[in-house]
Amino acid sequence: MRSIPLMPLIAALTMSTFGCGDDNGTIPLDQVAGKIAAANCEQIFRCCDAAERMQQFQIFDPPPTTEAECTTTFAAFVQAFLVNDEAIAAGRIEYDAAAAADCLAAIDGAACGSSMDDATVCDRVFVGRVPAGGMCKDSDECVGEADCDGATADTLGNC
């Protein structure tokens, strides 16, 4: 069961900013991890020196040293910790392909040294759909700021 809000974690790993997105198209679910990883890694390697990159990659062991390694490592991280195929299939999380494209455009259009702290468009990519009292496996599945209580690996809890 995850306890870390994931989109803010993804945003914290970058030096990106929110850019206004008009019609940026859509990103299919099976491509979102790779595209977000590639955009973040391009931004990090363009904007950060070696010491700053190591700080960005402190959660990875070993940390990536090239943009290609970054993209591979970060895509696996996003896929493992952000894309919850089971919850999406069950309707407990909704994936918004247009919000994903807007989030990617925000990352791509970011200036070096800026922050994504206010990037609400990225918070709309994966949205919990389980109302209070509903059955959940993870807090990311709950509507709003609600937590999933009582869930285990084998048992659903309640938002």
Tab-separated table of C-alpha atoms in Angstrom, residues 10 13-16 27 30-47 53 57 60 64 66-79 82 100 103-110 116:
chain	number	residue	atom	x	y	z
A	10	ILE	CA	7.161	12.862	-9.890
A	13	LEU	CA	12.067	14.849	-9.180
A	14	THR	CA	12.183	17.543	-11.861
A	15	MET	CA	13.029	21.203	-12.114
A	16	SER	CA	9.990	21.766	-14.353
A	27	ILE	CA	-1.237	10.145	-24.531
A	30	ASP	CA	0.648	2.372	-22.382
A	31	GLN	CA	2.900	5.283	-23.450
A	32	VAL	CA	2.543	7.665	-20.502
A	33	ALA	CA	5.408	6.316	-18.364
A	34	GLY	CA	7.930	6.498	-21.197
A	35	LYS	CA	6.854	9.938	-22.372
A	36	ILE	CA	6.863	11.474	-18.889
A	37	ALA	CA	10.251	9.892	-18.208
A	38	ALA	CA	11.760	11.154	-21.469
A	39	ALA	CA	10.485	14.711	-20.895
A	40	ASN	CA	11.693	14.813	-17.282
A	41	CYS	CA	15.102	13.392	-18.132
A	42	GLU	CA	15.597	15.780	-21.049
A	43	GLN	CA	14.782	18.654	-18.685
A	44	ILE	CA	17.113	17.392	-15.966
A	45	PHE	CA	20.056	16.809	-18.309
A	46	ARG	CA	19.520	20.164	-20.049
A	47	CYS	CA	19.134	22.203	-16.877
A	53	ARG	CA	21.446	15.518	-11.289
A	57	PHE	CA	18.369	10.885	-8.651
A	60	PHE	CA	17.726	5.482	-7.436
A	64	PRO	CA	21.471	7.092	-13.795
A	66	THR	CA	23.194	9.425	-18.886
A	67	GLU	CA	19.928	10.740	-20.277
A	68	ALA	CA	19.189	7.317	-21.802
A	69	GLU	CA	19.737	5.574	-18.444
A	70	CYS	CA	17.577	8.228	-16.799
A	71	THR	CA	14.731	7.636	-19.250
A	72	THR	CA	14.846	3.865	-18.765
A	73	THR	CA	15.109	4.090	-14.964
A	74	PHE	CA	12.503	6.821	-14.595
A	75	ALA	CA	10.036	5.090	-16.965
A	76	ALA	CA	10.250	1.907	-14.876
A	77	PHE	CA	9.713	3.974	-11.714
A	78	VAL	CA	6.669	5.769	-13.163
A	79	GLN	CA	5.215	2.485	-14.448
A	82	LEU	CA	2.182	5.688	-10.796
A	100	ALA	CA	-1.349	13.536	-19.451
A	103	CYS	CA	1.223	17.626	-18.129
A	104	LEU	CA	3.823	16.565	-20.685
A	105	ALA	CA	3.486	19.931	-22.450
A	106	ALA	CA	4.025	21.667	-19.100
A	107	ILE	CA	7.216	19.684	-18.540
A	108	ASP	CA	8.405	20.254	-22.118
A	109	GLY	CA	7.767	24.002	-21.901
A	110	ALA	CA	9.387	24.517	-18.520
A	116	MET	CA	6.076	22.220	-10.700
